[in-house]
Amino acid sequence: MPARIPILKLYNCLLVSIQWELDDQTALHFQEHLLQKLHETEASGVVIDLTSVDIIDSFIAKVLGDVISMSKLMGAKVVLTGIQPAVAITLVELGIHLQDVQTALDLEKGLETLQRELGE
Amino acid sequence: MPARIPILKLYNCLLVSIQWELDDQTALHFQEHLLQKLHETEASGVVIDLTSVDIIDSFIAKVLGDVISMSKLMGAKVVLTGIQPAVAITLVELGIHLQDVQTALDLEKGLETLQRELGE
């Protein structure tokens, strides 16, 4: 069984903190779990915190990009927080610019950005 | 390697959501990790959310009671949230009353309780 990444619901947002390197199975499971949770909770925003992620590969980057697009389709805004230098370098070198994605320095700022965007 | 439980820092609090049944190793690892994180982040409160925990055994209940006492020794207030009926029954039947522990219905209310207690 792949490890599960807990998804917390706080106010109208979901919070996810990825605190270790994901393997492919875990990443796919996370994608499914997050979308299901969005559906269940009717949350209007998601903060994905990558502070503790030092390294990212092309598959995980793609899954992350996909989950952001999927969440948008489901009507939720996504903010990525805590992207480390090495991860930013890898993403851009892989051609994954995540251009339409809001980012913020840390979880607090991510939540603030979301609440502002959601107009609350 | 035991599964790790992510610990999120939000404002001056740590948030932990336990979303599956803990095995003994994971529980002990969580205890150590939480105390270390308290030390690192100098957080003054901890919310431990048990919403998704359906069942608890005596060992896990003891570890949970211990981690609350230890956090208090380190100067942090702890709030437990989302304790389910079956878990409450087990805790009391095991003689673990967690009398000095604040509880709240869910994560939002737990955070509110903490912020009020911490006078912010």
CSV table of C-alpha atoms in Angstrom, one decimal:
chain,number,residue,atom,x,y,z
A,1,MET,CA,0.0,0.0,0.0
A,2,PRO,CA,1.4,3.4,-0.9
A,3,ALA,CA,1.9,5.9,2.0
A,4,ARG,CA,-0.9,8.3,2.3
A,5,ILE,CA,-0.5,12.0,2.5
A,6,PRO,CA,-2.9,13.6,5.0
A,7,ILE,CA,-5.2,16.3,3.7
A,8,LEU,CA,-6.5,18.7,6.3
A,9,LYS,CA,-9.6,20.8,6.0
A,10,LEU,CA,-9.3,24.3,7.5
A,11,TYR,CA,-12.1,26.7,6.9
A,12,ASN,CA,-12.9,26.6,3.2
A,13,CYS,CA,-9.5,25.3,2.2
A,14,LEU,CA,-7.6,22.0,2.1
A,15,LEU,CA,-4.1,22.0,3.4
A,16,VAL,CA,-1.5,19.5,2.2
A,17,SER,CA,2.0,19.3,3.4
A,18,ILE,CA,4.3,17.0,1.4
A,19,GLN,CA,7.1,16.3,3.8
A,20,TRP,CA,9.2,13.6,2.0
A,21,GLU,CA,10.1,12.6,-1.4
A,22,LEU,CA,7.1,11.0,-3.2
A,23,ASP,CA,7.3,7.8,-5.0
A,24,ASP,CA,5.1,7.4,-8.2
A,25,GLN,CA,2.4,5.3,-6.5
A,26,THR,CA,2.0,7.7,-3.6
A,27,ALA,CA,1.8,10.7,-5.9
A,28,LEU,CA,-0.9,9.1,-8.0
A,29,HIS,CA,-2.8,8.1,-4.9
A,30,PHE,CA,-2.5,11.6,-3.6
A,31,GLN,CA,-3.9,13.0,-6.8
A,32,GLU,CA,-7.0,10.8,-6.5
A,33,HIS,CA,-7.4,11.4,-2.8
A,34,LEU,CA,-7.1,15.2,-3.1
A,35,LEU,CA,-9.7,15.4,-5.9
A,36,GLN,CA,-12.1,13.1,-3.9
A,37,LYS,CA,-11.6,15.3,-0.8
A,38,LEU,CA,-12.3,18.4,-2.9
A,39,HIS,CA,-15.5,16.8,-4.0
A,40,GLU,CA,-16.5,15.7,-0.5
A,41,THR,CA,-15.7,18.9,1.4
A,42,GLU,CA,-16.6,21.4,-1.3
A,43,ALA,CA,-13.5,23.3,-0.4
A,44,SER,CA,-12.8,26.3,-2.6
A,45,GLY,CA,-9.0,26.4,-2.2
A,46,VAL,CA,-6.0,24.2,-1.8
A,47,VAL,CA,-2.6,24.9,-0.4
A,48,ILE,CA,0.1,22.4,-1.2
A,49,ASP,CA,3.2,23.0,0.9
A,50,LEU,CA,6.5,21.7,-0.5
A,51,THR,CA,8.8,23.2,2.1
A,52,SER,CA,10.3,19.9,3.0
A,53,VAL,CA,10.7,18.7,-0.6
A,54,ASP,CA,14.3,19.0,-1.6
A,55,ILE,CA,14.1,17.2,-4.9
A,56,ILE,CA,11.5,16.5,-7.5
A,57,ASP,CA,11.6,14.3,-10.7
A,58,SER,CA,9.7,14.8,-13.9
A,59,PHE,CA,7.0,12.3,-13.1
A,60,ILE,CA,6.1,13.9,-9.8
A,61,ALA,CA,6.3,17.4,-11.3
A,62,LYS,CA,3.8,16.2,-14.0
A,63,VAL,CA,1.5,14.7,-11.4
A,64,LEU,CA,1.6,18.0,-9.4
A,65,GLY,CA,0.9,20.0,-12.5
A,66,ASP,CA,-2.0,17.7,-13.4
A,67,VAL,CA,-3.5,17.8,-9.9
A,68,ILE,CA,-3.5,21.6,-10.1
A,69,SER,CA,-5.2,21.7,-13.5
A,70,MET,CA,-7.7,19.1,-12.2
A,71,SER,CA,-8.5,21.1,-9.1
A,72,LYS,CA,-9.1,24.2,-11.2
A,73,LEU,CA,-11.5,22.2,-13.3
A,74,MET,CA,-13.3,21.3,-10.1
A,75,GLY,CA,-13.6,25.0,-9.2
A,76,ALA,CA,-10.8,25.2,-6.6
A,77,LYS,CA,-7.9,27.7,-6.5
A,78,VAL,CA,-4.5,26.2,-5.8
A,79,VAL,CA,-1.5,27.8,-4.2
A,80,LEU,CA,1.9,26.1,-4.0
A,81,THR,CA,4.0,27.2,-1.1
A,82,GLY,CA,7.6,26.7,0.1
A,83,ILE,CA,9.1,25.7,-3.3
A,84,GLN,CA,12.8,25.3,-2.7
A,85,PRO,CA,15.5,26.6,-5.0
A,86,ALA,CA,16.5,23.1,-6.3
A,87,VAL,CA,12.8,22.3,-6.9
A,88,ALA,CA,12.3,25.6,-8.8
A,89,ILE,CA,15.4,24.9,-10.9
A,90,THR,CA,14.3,21.4,-11.7
A,91,LEU,CA,10.7,22.5,-12.6
A,92,VAL,CA,11.9,25.2,-15.0
A,93,GLU,CA,14.6,22.9,-16.6
A,94,LEU,CA,12.0,20.3,-17.2
A,95,GLY,CA,9.9,22.9,-19.0
A,96,ILE,CA,7.2,22.9,-16.3
A,97,HIS,CA,6.6,26.5,-15.6
A,98,LEU,CA,3.4,26.2,-13.7
A,99,GLN,CA,2.6,29.6,-15.1
A,100,ASP,CA,-1.0,29.9,-14.0
A,101,VAL,CA,-0.2,28.7,-10.5
A,102,GLN,CA,-0.1,31.0,-7.5
A,103,THR,CA,2.8,30.5,-5.2
A,104,ALA,CA,3.7,31.8,-1.8
A,105,LEU,CA,6.6,31.6,0.6
A,106,ASP,CA,5.0,29.6,3.3
A,107,LEU,CA,1.8,28.0,4.5
A,108,GLU,CA,0.6,31.2,6.3
A,109,LYS,CA,1.2,33.4,3.2
A,110,GLY,CA,-0.4,30.7,1.0
A,111,LEU,CA,-3.5,30.7,3.1
A,112,GLU,CA,-3.6,34.5,3.1
A,113,THR,CA,-3.2,34.6,-0.7
A,114,LEU,CA,-6.1,32.1,-1.0
A,115,GLN,CA,-8.4,34.0,1.3
A,116,ARG,CA,-7.7,37.2,-0.6
A,117,GLU,CA,-8.4,35.5,-3.9
A,118,LEU,CA,-11.5,34.0,-2.6
A,119,GLY,CA,-12.6,37.4,-1.4
A,120,GLU,CA,-12.9,36.7,2.3
B,1,MET,CA,10.9,2.6,8.2
B,2,PRO,CA,7.7,3.6,10.0
B,3,ALA,CA,5.2,5.9,8.2
B,4,ARG,CA,5.7,9.5,9.1
B,5,ILE,CA,2.9,11.8,10.2
B,6,PRO,CA,3.3,15.3,8.7
B,7,ILE,CA,3.4,18.2,11.1
B,8,LEU,CA,2.3,21.5,9.7
B,9,LYS,CA,3.2,24.8,11.2
B,10,LEU,CA,0.6,27.5,11.0
B,11,TYR,CA,1.1,30.8,12.7
B,12,ASN,CA,2.3,29.9,16.2
B,13,CYS,CA,0.7,26.5,16.2
B,14,LEU,CA,1.6,23.0,15.0
B,15,LEU,CA,-1.2,21.1,13.3
B,16,VAL,CA,-1.2,17.3,13.1
B,17,SER,CA,-3.9,15.3,11.5
B,18,ILE,CA,-3.8,11.5,12.2
B,19,GLN,CA,-5.7,10.0,9.3
B,20,TRP,CA,-5.2,6.3,9.8
B,21,GLU,CA,-4.7,3.8,12.6
B,22,LEU,CA,-1.2,4.2,14.0
B,23,ASP,CA,1.1,1.2,14.6
B,24,ASP,CA,3.3,1.3,17.7
B,25,GLN,CA,6.5,2.3,15.8
B,26,THR,CA,4.8,5.1,13.9
B,27,ALA,CA,3.3,6.4,17.2
B,28,LEU,CA,6.6,6.5,18.9
B,29,HIS,CA,8.2,8.1,15.9
B,30,PHE,CA,5.5,10.7,15.9
B,31,GLN,CA,6.0,11.5,19.6
B,32,GLU,CA,9.7,12.2,19.0
B,33,HIS,CA,9.1,14.1,15.8
B,34,LEU,CA,6.5,16.4,17.4
B,35,LEU,CA,8.7,17.3,20.3
B,36,GLN,CA,11.6,18.0,18.1
B,37,LYS,CA,9.4,20.2,15.9
B,38,LEU,CA,8.1,22.0,18.9
B,39,HIS,CA,11.7,22.7,19.9
B,40,GLU,CA,12.7,23.8,16.4
B,41,THR,CA,9.7,26.0,15.6
B,42,GLU,CA,9.1,27.4,19.1
B,43,ALA,CA,5.4,26.9,18.5
B,44,SER,CA,3.2,27.7,21.5
B,45,GLY,CA,0.3,25.4,20.7
B,46,VAL,CA,-0.5,22.0,19.1
B,47,VAL,CA,-3.7,20.8,17.6
B,48,ILE,CA,-3.9,17.0,17.1
B,49,ASP,CA,-6.8,16.1,15.0
B,50,LEU,CA,-8.2,12.6,15.4
B,51,THR,CA,-11.3,13.0,13.1
B,52,SER,CA,-10.3,10.1,10.9
B,53,VAL,CA,-9.3,7.7,13.8
B,54,ASP,CA,-12.0,5.1,14.4
B,55,ILE,CA,-10.2,3.0,16.8
B,56,ILE,CA,-7.5,3.3,19.4
B,57,ASP,CA,-5.7,0.8,21.5
B,58,SER,CA,-4.1,1.2,25.0
B,59,PHE,CA,-0.6,1.6,23.7
B,60,ILE,CA,-1.5,4.4,21.3
B,61,ALA,CA,-3.7,6.0,23.9
B,62,LYS,CA,-0.7,6.0,26.3
B,63,VAL,CA,1.6,7.5,23.7
B,64,LEU,CA,-1.0,10.2,23.0
B,65,GLY,CA,-1.4,11.0,26.7
B,66,ASP,CA,2.4,11.1,27.1
B,67,VAL,CA,3.0,13.4,24.1
B,68,ILE,CA,0.5,15.8,25.5
B,69,SER,CA,2.2,15.8,28.9
B,70,MET,CA,5.6,16.2,27.3
B,71,SER,CA,4.4,19.1,25.1
B,72,LYS,CA,3.1,20.8,28.2
B,73,LEU,CA,6.4,20.4,29.9
B,74,MET,CA,7.9,22.1,26.8
B,75,GLY,CA,5.6,25.0,27.3
B,76,ALA,CA,3.0,24.3,24.5
B,77,LYS,CA,-0.7,24.0,24.9
B,78,VAL,CA,-2.4,21.0,23.3
B,79,VAL,CA,-5.9,20.7,21.9
B,80,LEU,CA,-7.3,17.4,20.7
B,81,THR,CA,-10.0,17.6,18.1
B,82,GLY,CA,-12.5,15.3,16.4
B,83,ILE,CA,-12.5,12.5,19.0
B,84,GLN,CA,-15.0,10.0,17.7
B,85,PRO,CA,-17.5,8.2,19.9
B,86,ALA,CA,-15.7,4.9,19.8
B,87,VAL,CA,-12.4,6.5,20.6
B,88,ALA,CA,-13.9,8.4,23.6
B,89,ILE,CA,-15.4,5.2,24.9
B,90,THR,CA,-12.2,3.3,24.6
B,91,LEU,CA,-10.2,6.1,26.3
B,92,VAL,CA,-12.5,6.2,29.3
B,93,GLU,CA,-12.8,2.4,29.5
B,94,LEU,CA,-9.0,2.2,29.5
B,95,GLY,CA,-9.0,4.7,32.4
B,96,ILE,CA,-7.4,7.4,30.3
B,97,HIS,CA,-9.5,10.4,31.0
B,98,LEU,CA,-7.1,13.0,29.6
B,99,GLN,CA,-8.6,15.4,32.1
B,100,ASP,CA,-6.4,18.3,31.7
B,101,VAL,CA,-6.6,18.2,27.9
B,102,GLN,CA,-8.6,20.7,26.0
B,103,THR,CA,-10.8,19.2,23.3
B,104,ALA,CA,-12.7,20.7,20.4
B,105,LEU,CA,-15.1,19.4,17.7
B,106,ASP,CA,-12.9,20.0,14.7
B,107,LEU,CA,-9.7,21.6,13.5
B,108,GLU,CA,-11.1,25.1,13.1
B,109,LYS,CA,-12.6,25.1,16.6
B,110,GLY,CA,-9.4,23.6,18.0
B,111,LEU,CA,-7.3,26.4,16.5
B,112,GLU,CA,-9.8,29.0,17.8
B,113,THR,CA,-9.6,27.5,21.3
B,114,LEU,CA,-5.8,27.6,21.2
B,115,GLN,CA,-5.7,31.2,19.9
B,116,ARG,CA,-8.0,32.2,22.7
B,117,GLU,CA,-6.0,30.4,25.3
B,118,LEU,CA,-2.8,31.9,24.0
B,119,GLY,CA,-4.5,35.3,24.2
B,120,GLU,CA,-4.2,36.3,20.6
